[in-house]
Amino acid sequence: MAFSFSSGSGFSFGKPEPVIPATTSFGFGGTASSGTSSSSKPEPVNPGPTSFVYSGTASSGTSSSSKPEPVNPGPTSFVYSETASSGTSSSTKPAGLFFPATSSETKSDRKPKKATKPKSSPPYFSPLLENQWRNMDWGEEAKETLMELVRSFKPASESVTEARILLIGPVGAGKSSFISSVQSVFSGRVINRAMVGSSSATSFTKKLRSFNIRGAGEKADEPTALVLCDVMGVGDGESTGLTLHDALSVIKGHAPEGHQFSPEQPIGADTLGYLRKPSSKDKVHCVVFVVDGSKVGSYAKSFGTTFQQLREHISNLGVHQVALLTHVDQICNASKSDITEVYKSHNIQQAMVKAGELLGMATSYIVPVKNYCSELDLDENIDILLLKAVDHILQYVNLYFQDNSD
């Protein structure tokens, strides 16, 4: 049995006639008029077993009724006819349920669109701060001043002529790139003195390598008192990178130059070239932790544990530590375009806070740097940032010699 329904001021029932159902279909008939009442007469349709037939008219001003022709639905069909008066909003009636339309219906039953959250901008689009959060001078004069400070540096010790600085950090953090970048500044052109790998999964550096930073041209025979030591990267676990034991052996001066690191063969008395009684010039005078600024928030927790264990043991040896935050151009688009904005960037400032939490170190020990990676020519302001980092390191080298004066 099926029903016919007409809405407006009332409703009526139609008398169905049995027919043979047609294939599945959807029938809709309707007219619209204004001013006076009118009726619409839809063509009869033969719906299939799951059809829905709708007939309706809409009028303006006065109410009207529509009287559809009888239709013969299939076994599970419903026939629905409605009219809607102007001034009220219409509602679509669900199939199989009959609701008389009333003038009080003012809301549409259309399904509201799902609210979409605004897409957050990438972190490097955050606005810059109005003022630098650290004082920094830029320009040619600032560069020359910093270069002279590094060139003129001498360890405050009669027995030591060179300051040995060890760089430690995760694989791919930019240790070797920093060494090459600093050498580039003093060479007057971009060079890759410390070979750099492209994989962030395994350490490209396998041996202990020491690089004395030298000038170029006429000043090539006038090396600085700065020696940067490169070692195997720290992995996620001691089986995949530099071990705590080997790192401490290097700092104590036991490891020979060119030693091949292997987690299965820790540095010991049977290691070829092992220094049993290292002198002050063989030891490391400052340790620099290198952290990738673009990954500082995603390092495994094990890194934090490893770094803080290292720091505790290194501190017990009386060696000061600082840190470099590399790849700052990858976390701040403004700094990528103009590196002089580095100390106005809120993102870089926050990354330094995260680096401090990772290392268990106050941010006053941490400086941001931009290494030379894809560039073929030097940039004055990148040079300044690198030189400022070296000057920062040398301040803590001096503290070592003051604390361990002969």
Short mmCIF file of N, CA, C and O in Angstrom, two decimals, residues 290-406:
data_model
loop_
_atom_site.label_atom_id
_atom_site.label_comp_id
_atom_site.label_asym_id
_atom_site.label_seq_id
_atom_site.Cartn_x
_atom_site.Cartn_y
_atom_site.Cartn_z
N VAL A 290 76.82 19.92 18.32
CA VAL A 290 76.22 20.43 17.09
C VAL A 290 74.84 19.78 16.92
O VAL A 290 74.72 18.55 16.88
N VAL A 291 73.81 20.62 16.83
CA VAL A 291 72.43 20.14 16.74
C VAL A 291 71.76 20.75 15.51
O VAL A 291 71.89 21.95 15.25
N ASP A 292 71.08 19.92 14.77
CA ASP A 292 70.34 20.37 13.58
C ASP A 292 69.06 21.08 14.01
O ASP A 292 68.16 20.47 14.59
N GLY A 293 68.98 22.38 13.74
CA GLY A 293 67.83 23.16 14.15
C GLY A 293 66.52 22.70 13.53
O GLY A 293 65.45 22.84 14.13
N SER A 294 66.58 22.13 12.33
CA SER A 294 65.35 21.69 11.66
C SER A 294 64.84 20.36 12.21
O SER A 294 63.72 19.94 11.89
N LYS A 295 65.65 19.68 13.05
CA LYS A 295 65.24 18.39 13.61
C LYS A 295 65.21 18.39 15.13
O LYS A 295 64.94 17.36 15.74
N VAL A 296 65.50 19.55 15.72
CA VAL A 296 65.68 19.59 17.17
C VAL A 296 64.45 19.12 17.95
O VAL A 296 64.57 18.58 19.05
N GLY A 297 63.28 19.28 17.36
CA GLY A 297 62.06 18.85 18.03
C GLY A 297 61.68 17.41 17.77
O GLY A 297 60.72 16.91 18.34
N SER A 298 62.44 16.72 16.90
CA SER A 298 62.07 15.36 16.53
C SER A 298 63.14 14.32 16.85
O SER A 298 63.01 13.16 16.48
N TYR A 299 64.21 14.73 17.51
CA TYR A 299 65.23 13.76 17.90
C TYR A 299 64.65 12.76 18.90
O TYR A 299 63.81 13.11 19.74
N ALA A 300 65.10 11.52 18.81
CA ALA A 300 64.66 10.49 19.75
C ALA A 300 65.09 10.86 21.17
O ALA A 300 66.10 11.53 21.37
N LYS A 301 64.31 10.42 22.14
CA LYS A 301 64.62 10.73 23.54
C LYS A 301 65.99 10.19 23.94
O LYS A 301 66.65 10.74 24.83
N SER A 302 66.42 9.12 23.26
CA SER A 302 67.72 8.52 23.60
C SER A 302 68.86 9.50 23.35
O SER A 302 69.90 9.43 24.03
N PHE A 303 68.69 10.41 22.39
CA PHE A 303 69.73 11.41 22.13
C PHE A 303 69.89 12.32 23.33
O PHE A 303 71.01 12.65 23.73
N GLY A 304 68.78 12.75 23.89
CA GLY A 304 68.84 13.63 25.05
C GLY A 304 69.56 12.95 26.21
O GLY A 304 70.39 13.57 26.89
N THR A 305 69.27 11.67 26.42
CA THR A 305 69.93 10.92 27.49
C THR A 305 71.43 10.81 27.23
O THR A 305 72.25 11.02 28.12
N THR A 306 71.79 10.51 25.97
CA THR A 306 73.20 10.37 25.59
C THR A 306 73.95 11.69 25.77
O THR A 306 75.05 11.71 26.36
N PHE A 307 73.35 12.79 25.29
CA PHE A 307 74.01 14.09 25.40
C PHE A 307 74.22 14.50 26.86
O PHE A 307 75.29 15.01 27.23
N GLN A 308 73.23 14.28 27.67
CA GLN A 308 73.34 14.71 29.05
C GLN A 308 74.31 13.84 29.85
O GLN A 308 74.99 14.32 30.76
N GLN A 309 74.42 12.56 29.48
CA GLN A 309 75.46 11.71 30.08
C GLN A 309 76.84 12.19 29.67
O GLN A 309 77.76 12.26 30.50
N LEU A 310 76.98 12.51 28.39
CA LEU A 310 78.25 13.05 27.89
C LEU A 310 78.62 14.32 28.62
O LEU A 310 79.77 14.49 29.08
N ARG A 311 77.66 15.22 28.76
CA ARG A 311 77.93 16.51 29.39
C ARG A 311 78.37 16.33 30.85
O ARG A 311 79.28 17.02 31.33
N GLU A 312 77.75 15.39 31.52
CA GLU A 312 78.11 15.16 32.91
C GLU A 312 79.56 14.67 33.03
O GLU A 312 80.34 15.15 33.87
N HIS A 313 79.94 13.70 32.18
CA HIS A 313 81.30 13.17 32.22
C HIS A 313 82.33 14.20 31.76
O HIS A 313 83.42 14.29 32.32
N ILE A 314 81.97 14.98 30.74
CA ILE A 314 82.89 16.00 30.23
C ILE A 314 83.11 17.09 31.27
O ILE A 314 84.24 17.57 31.47
N SER A 315 82.06 17.46 31.96
CA SER A 315 82.18 18.48 33.01
C SER A 315 83.09 18.00 34.13
O SER A 315 83.86 18.80 34.70
N ASN A 316 83.04 16.70 34.42
CA ASN A 316 83.91 16.15 35.46
C ASN A 316 85.38 16.22 35.07
O ASN A 316 86.26 16.18 35.94
N LEU A 317 85.64 16.35 33.76
CA LEU A 317 87.02 16.49 33.28
C LEU A 317 87.47 17.95 33.27
O LEU A 317 88.62 18.24 32.95
N GLY A 318 86.57 18.85 33.63
CA GLY A 318 86.91 20.27 33.66
C GLY A 318 86.90 20.93 32.30
O GLY A 318 87.51 21.99 32.12
N VAL A 319 86.19 20.35 31.34
CA VAL A 319 86.14 20.89 29.97
C VAL A 319 84.79 21.59 29.77
O VAL A 319 83.73 21.00 30.01
N HIS A 320 84.85 22.83 29.30
CA HIS A 320 83.62 23.59 29.06
C HIS A 320 82.98 23.16 27.74
O HIS A 320 83.64 22.67 26.82
N GLN A 321 81.66 23.36 27.67
CA GLN A 321 80.90 22.96 26.47
C GLN A 321 79.98 24.09 26.00
O GLN A 321 79.40 24.81 26.84
N VAL A 322 79.88 24.21 24.70
CA VAL A 322 78.92 25.13 24.07
C VAL A 322 78.19 24.35 22.99
O VAL A 322 78.42 23.15 22.81
N ALA A 323 77.31 25.01 22.27
CA ALA A 323 76.55 24.31 21.24
C ALA A 323 76.29 25.21 20.03
O ALA A 323 76.19 26.44 20.15
N LEU A 324 76.19 24.57 18.87
CA LEU A 324 75.83 25.25 17.62
C LEU A 324 74.48 24.74 17.16
O LEU A 324 74.23 23.53 17.18
N LEU A 325 73.62 25.65 16.77
CA LEU A 325 72.33 25.29 16.16
C LEU A 325 72.47 25.52 14.66
O LEU A 325 72.54 26.66 14.20
N THR A 326 72.54 24.44 13.90
CA THR A 326 72.76 24.54 12.45
C THR A 326 71.45 24.52 11.68
O THR A 326 70.38 24.30 12.24
N HIS A 327 71.55 24.73 10.38
CA HIS A 327 70.40 24.69 9.46
C HIS A 327 69.30 25.68 9.86
O HIS A 327 68.11 25.40 9.67
N VAL A 328 69.70 26.83 10.40
CA VAL A 328 68.68 27.80 10.83
C VAL A 328 67.90 28.36 9.65
O VAL A 328 66.76 28.81 9.82
N ASP A 329 68.47 28.31 8.47
CA ASP A 329 67.76 28.80 7.28
C ASP A 329 66.59 27.90 6.91
O ASP A 329 65.69 28.31 6.17
N GLN A 330 66.57 26.68 7.44
CA GLN A 330 65.49 25.74 7.14
C GLN A 330 64.31 25.87 8.10
O GLN A 330 63.27 25.24 7.89
N ILE A 331 64.47 26.67 9.15
CA ILE A 331 63.36 26.83 10.09
C ILE A 331 62.82 28.27 10.10
O ILE A 331 61.90 28.57 10.83
N CYS A 332 63.42 29.12 9.28
CA CYS A 332 62.95 30.50 9.19
C CYS A 332 63.16 30.99 7.77
O CYS A 332 64.30 31.17 7.33
N ASN A 333 62.07 31.21 7.06
CA ASN A 333 62.16 31.62 5.66
C ASN A 333 62.79 33.00 5.52
O ASN A 333 63.53 33.26 4.57
N ALA A 334 62.51 33.88 6.47
CA ALA A 334 63.09 35.22 6.42
C ALA A 334 64.60 35.16 6.55
O ALA A 334 65.34 35.87 5.85
N SER A 335 65.08 34.30 7.44
CA SER A 335 66.52 34.15 7.62
C SER A 335 67.16 33.44 6.43
O SER A 335 68.34 33.65 6.15
N LYS A 336 66.40 32.64 5.75
CA LYS A 336 66.92 32.01 4.53
C LYS A 336 67.18 33.05 3.46
O LYS A 336 68.18 32.99 2.73
N SER A 337 66.29 34.03 3.37
CA SER A 337 66.45 35.10 2.39
C SER A 337 67.49 36.12 2.85
O SER A 337 68.22 36.69 2.04
N ASP A 338 67.52 36.36 4.16
CA ASP A 338 68.43 37.36 4.72
C ASP A 338 68.89 36.88 6.08
O ASP A 338 68.14 36.95 7.06
N ILE A 339 70.12 36.39 6.15
CA ILE A 339 70.61 35.78 7.39
C ILE A 339 70.73 36.80 8.52
O ILE A 339 70.80 36.41 9.70
N THR A 340 70.70 38.08 8.21
CA THR A 340 70.79 39.10 9.27
C THR A 340 69.51 39.15 10.12
O THR A 340 69.49 39.80 11.16
N GLU A 341 68.46 38.44 9.68
CA GLU A 341 67.22 38.40 10.45
C GLU A 341 67.23 37.28 11.50
O GLU A 341 66.23 37.07 12.19
N VAL A 342 68.34 36.56 11.60
CA VAL A 342 68.39 35.37 12.45
C VAL A 342 68.04 35.68 13.90
O VAL A 342 67.36 34.88 14.57
N TYR A 343 68.48 36.83 14.40
CA TYR A 343 68.20 37.17 15.80
C TYR A 343 66.90 37.95 15.98
O TYR A 343 66.63 38.46 17.08
N LYS A 344 66.11 38.00 14.94
CA LYS A 344 64.74 38.53 15.05
C LYS A 344 63.71 37.42 14.91
O LYS A 344 62.52 37.66 15.08
N SER A 345 64.18 36.24 14.57
CA SER A 345 63.27 35.13 14.30
C SER A 345 62.80 34.47 15.58
O SER A 345 63.61 33.98 16.38
N HIS A 346 61.48 34.44 15.75
CA HIS A 346 60.90 33.76 16.91
C HIS A 346 61.10 32.26 16.80
O HIS A 346 61.34 31.58 17.82
N ASN A 347 61.04 31.71 15.58
CA ASN A 347 61.21 30.27 15.40
C ASN A 347 62.61 29.82 15.79
O ASN A 347 62.78 28.78 16.42
N ILE A 348 63.61 30.58 15.41
CA ILE A 348 64.98 30.23 15.75
C ILE A 348 65.20 30.35 17.25
O ILE A 348 65.86 29.51 17.87
N GLN A 349 64.62 31.36 17.84
CA GLN A 349 64.71 31.52 19.29
C GLN A 349 64.11 30.31 20.01
O GLN A 349 64.67 29.78 20.97
N GLN A 350 62.94 29.85 19.53
CA GLN A 350 62.29 28.69 20.13
C GLN A 350 63.08 27.42 19.89
O GLN A 350 63.13 26.52 20.75
N ALA A 351 63.69 27.30 18.71
CA ALA A 351 64.52 26.13 18.41
C ALA A 351 65.72 26.07 19.33
O ALA A 351 66.15 24.98 19.75
N MET A 352 66.26 27.21 19.69
CA MET A 352 67.38 27.24 20.63
C MET A 352 66.95 26.79 22.02
O MET A 352 67.70 26.12 22.73
N VAL A 353 65.75 27.14 22.39
CA VAL A 353 65.21 26.69 23.69
C VAL A 353 65.09 25.16 23.69
O VAL A 353 65.47 24.49 24.66
N LYS A 354 64.58 24.60 22.58
CA LYS A 354 64.46 23.15 22.47
C LYS A 354 65.82 22.48 22.49
O LYS A 354 65.99 21.40 23.06
N ALA A 355 66.80 23.10 21.83
CA ALA A 355 68.16 22.55 21.84
C ALA A 355 68.72 22.54 23.25
O ALA A 355 69.39 21.58 23.67
N GLY A 356 68.44 23.61 24.00
CA GLY A 356 68.89 23.67 25.38
C GLY A 356 68.28 22.57 26.23
O GLY A 356 68.94 21.96 27.07
N GLU A 357 66.99 22.28 25.99
CA GLU A 357 66.32 21.21 26.72
C GLU A 357 66.90 19.85 26.35
O GLU A 357 67.05 18.97 27.20
N LEU A 358 67.22 19.68 25.06
CA LEU A 358 67.80 18.41 24.60
C LEU A 358 69.16 18.16 25.23
O LEU A 358 69.48 17.04 25.63
N LEU A 359 69.96 19.21 25.33
CA LEU A 359 71.33 19.08 25.82
C LEU A 359 71.45 19.28 27.33
O LEU A 359 72.49 18.97 27.91
N GLY A 360 70.39 19.81 27.95
CA GLY A 360 70.50 20.16 29.36
C GLY A 360 71.44 21.34 29.54
O GLY A 360 72.29 21.36 30.43
N MET A 361 71.26 22.34 28.69
CA MET A 361 72.20 23.46 28.61
C MET A 361 71.41 24.77 28.48
O MET A 361 70.39 24.83 27.80
N ALA A 362 71.89 25.81 29.15
CA ALA A 362 71.26 27.13 29.04
C ALA A 362 71.47 27.68 27.63
O ALA A 362 72.50 27.41 26.99
N THR A 363 70.50 28.44 27.13
CA THR A 363 70.59 28.96 25.76
C THR A 363 71.72 29.97 25.58
O THR A 363 72.11 30.25 24.45
N SER A 364 72.25 30.49 26.67
CA SER A 364 73.37 31.44 26.55
C SER A 364 74.63 30.76 26.02
O SER A 364 75.56 31.43 25.56
N TYR A 365 74.66 29.42 26.08
CA TYR A 365 75.81 28.67 25.54
C TYR A 365 75.63 28.33 24.06
O TYR A 365 76.55 27.79 23.44
N ILE A 366 74.45 28.59 23.52
CA ILE A 366 74.10 28.13 22.16
C ILE A 366 74.10 29.30 21.18
O ILE A 366 73.57 30.37 21.49
N VAL A 367 74.69 29.09 20.00
CA VAL A 367 74.69 30.11 18.96
C VAL A 367 74.19 29.50 17.65
O VAL A 367 74.48 28.34 17.34
N PRO A 368 73.41 30.24 16.87
CA PRO A 368 72.94 29.74 15.57
C PRO A 368 73.99 29.98 14.48
O PRO A 368 74.72 30.97 14.52
N VAL A 369 74.07 29.06 13.53
CA VAL A 369 74.99 29.21 12.41
C VAL A 369 74.33 28.76 11.12
O VAL A 369 73.37 27.98 11.13
N LYS A 370 74.86 29.26 10.04
CA LYS A 370 74.46 28.81 8.70
C LYS A 370 75.73 28.35 7.99
O LYS A 370 76.63 29.13 7.73
N ASN A 371 75.82 27.05 7.73
CA ASN A 371 76.99 26.51 7.04
C ASN A 371 76.87 26.72 5.54
O ASN A 371 75.77 26.86 4.99
N TYR A 372 78.00 26.70 4.86
CA TYR A 372 77.99 26.71 3.40
C TYR A 372 77.71 25.30 2.92
O TYR A 372 78.45 24.37 3.23
N CYS A 373 76.61 25.14 2.18
CA CYS A 373 76.21 23.82 1.68
C CYS A 373 76.14 23.79 0.16
O CYS A 373 76.88 23.07 -0.50
N SER A 374 75.25 24.60 -0.39
CA SER A 374 75.07 24.63 -1.85
C SER A 374 75.71 25.85 -2.49
O SER A 374 75.80 25.93 -3.72
N GLU A 375 76.16 26.80 -1.67
CA GLU A 375 76.72 28.05 -2.21
C GLU A 375 78.09 27.81 -2.84
O GLU A 375 78.86 26.95 -2.40
N LEU A 376 78.39 28.59 -3.85
CA LEU A 376 79.71 28.55 -4.50
C LEU A 376 80.53 29.79 -4.16
O LEU A 376 81.75 29.80 -4.37
N ASP A 377 79.88 30.82 -3.65
CA ASP A 377 80.57 32.05 -3.29
C ASP A 377 80.28 32.40 -1.84
O ASP A 377 79.22 32.07 -1.30
N LEU A 378 81.22 33.11 -1.25
CA LEU A 378 81.06 33.53 0.15
C LEU A 378 80.01 34.63 0.27
O LEU A 378 79.80 35.40 -0.66
N ASP A 379 79.39 34.67 1.42
CA ASP A 379 78.43 35.72 1.74
C ASP A 379 78.91 36.40 3.02
O ASP A 379 79.18 35.72 4.02
N GLU A 380 79.03 37.71 2.99
CA GLU A 380 79.60 38.45 4.11
C GLU A 380 78.88 38.17 5.42
O GLU A 380 79.53 37.96 6.47
N ASN A 381 77.58 38.14 5.39
CA ASN A 381 76.82 37.98 6.64
C ASN A 381 76.81 36.54 7.15
O ASN A 381 76.76 36.31 8.36
N ILE A 382 76.90 35.58 6.24
CA ILE A 382 77.08 34.18 6.68
C ILE A 382 78.44 34.04 7.36
O ILE A 382 78.58 33.38 8.39
N ASP A 383 79.46 34.70 6.78
CA ASP A 383 80.80 34.70 7.39
C ASP A 383 80.76 35.26 8.81
O ASP A 383 81.39 34.72 9.72
N ILE A 384 80.02 36.34 8.98
CA ILE A 384 79.94 36.98 10.31
C ILE A 384 79.32 36.03 11.33
O ILE A 384 79.81 35.91 12.46
N LEU A 385 78.27 35.34 10.94
CA LEU A 385 77.61 34.40 11.86
C LEU A 385 78.57 33.27 12.24
O LEU A 385 78.62 32.84 13.40
N LEU A 386 79.34 32.78 11.26
CA LEU A 386 80.31 31.71 11.53
C LEU A 386 81.43 32.21 12.44
O LEU A 386 81.83 31.53 13.40
N LEU A 387 81.94 33.39 12.15
CA LEU A 387 83.03 33.95 12.96
C LEU A 387 82.57 34.25 14.38
O LEU A 387 83.33 34.08 15.34
N LYS A 388 81.35 34.69 14.52
CA LYS A 388 80.79 34.95 15.85
C LYS A 388 80.73 33.65 16.65
O LYS A 388 80.99 33.64 17.87
N ALA A 389 80.40 32.55 15.98
CA ALA A 389 80.36 31.25 16.65
C ALA A 389 81.76 30.84 17.11
O ALA A 389 81.94 30.34 18.22
N VAL A 390 82.77 31.06 16.24
CA VAL A 390 84.15 30.72 16.61
C VAL A 390 84.60 31.57 17.79
O VAL A 390 85.23 31.07 18.74
N ASP A 391 84.31 32.86 17.77
CA ASP A 391 84.68 33.75 18.87
C ASP A 391 84.01 33.29 20.17
O ASP A 391 84.63 33.32 21.25
N HIS A 392 82.77 32.85 20.08
CA HIS A 392 82.03 32.33 21.24
C HIS A 392 82.74 31.11 21.81
O HIS A 392 82.91 30.98 23.04
N ILE A 393 83.18 30.22 20.94
CA ILE A 393 83.87 29.00 21.36
C ILE A 393 85.19 29.34 22.05
O ILE A 393 85.52 28.78 23.12
N LEU A 394 85.93 30.28 21.48
CA LEU A 394 87.25 30.62 22.02
C LEU A 394 87.17 31.24 23.42
O LEU A 394 88.11 31.13 24.20
N GLN A 395 86.07 31.87 23.71
CA GLN A 395 85.90 32.41 25.07
C GLN A 395 85.92 31.29 26.10
O GLN A 395 86.49 31.44 27.20
N TYR A 396 85.32 30.14 25.76
CA TYR A 396 85.28 29.01 26.69
C TYR A 396 86.58 28.22 26.66
O TYR A 396 86.90 27.53 27.64
N VAL A 397 87.32 28.31 25.55
CA VAL A 397 88.66 27.74 25.53
C VAL A 397 89.54 28.47 26.54
O VAL A 397 90.30 27.86 27.30
N ASN A 398 89.44 29.79 26.57
CA ASN A 398 90.21 30.59 27.53
C ASN A 398 89.86 30.22 28.97
O ASN A 398 90.73 30.17 29.84
N LEU A 399 88.58 29.94 29.21
CA LEU A 399 88.18 29.54 30.56
C LEU A 399 88.85 28.23 30.97
O LEU A 399 89.24 28.04 32.13
N TYR A 400 89.00 27.32 30.00
CA TYR A 400 89.66 26.05 30.28
C TYR A 400 91.09 26.29 30.76
O TYR A 400 91.55 25.71 31.76
N PHE A 401 91.81 27.15 30.02
CA PHE A 401 93.21 27.39 30.38
C PHE A 401 93.32 28.18 31.68
O PHE A 401 94.28 27.99 32.45
N GLN A 402 92.36 29.03 31.95
CA GLN A 402 92.36 29.74 33.23
C GLN A 402 92.13 28.77 34.39
O GLN A 402 92.75 28.90 35.46
N ASP A 403 91.24 27.80 34.15
CA ASP A 403 90.95 26.82 35.20
C ASP A 403 92.06 25.80 35.37
O ASP A 403 92.18 25.16 36.44
N ASN A 404 92.85 25.59 34.31
CA ASN A 404 93.89 24.56 34.34
C ASN A 404 95.27 25.17 34.08
O ASN A 404 96.07 24.61 33.32
N SER A 405 95.50 26.31 34.65
CA SER A 405 96.77 27.01 34.42
C SER A 405 97.93 26.22 35.03
O SER A 405 97.79 25.55 36.07
N ASP A 406 99.07 26.27 34.36
CA ASP A 406 100.24 25.53 34.81
C ASP A 406 100.80 26.12 36.11
O ASP A 406 100.77 27.30 36.32
#
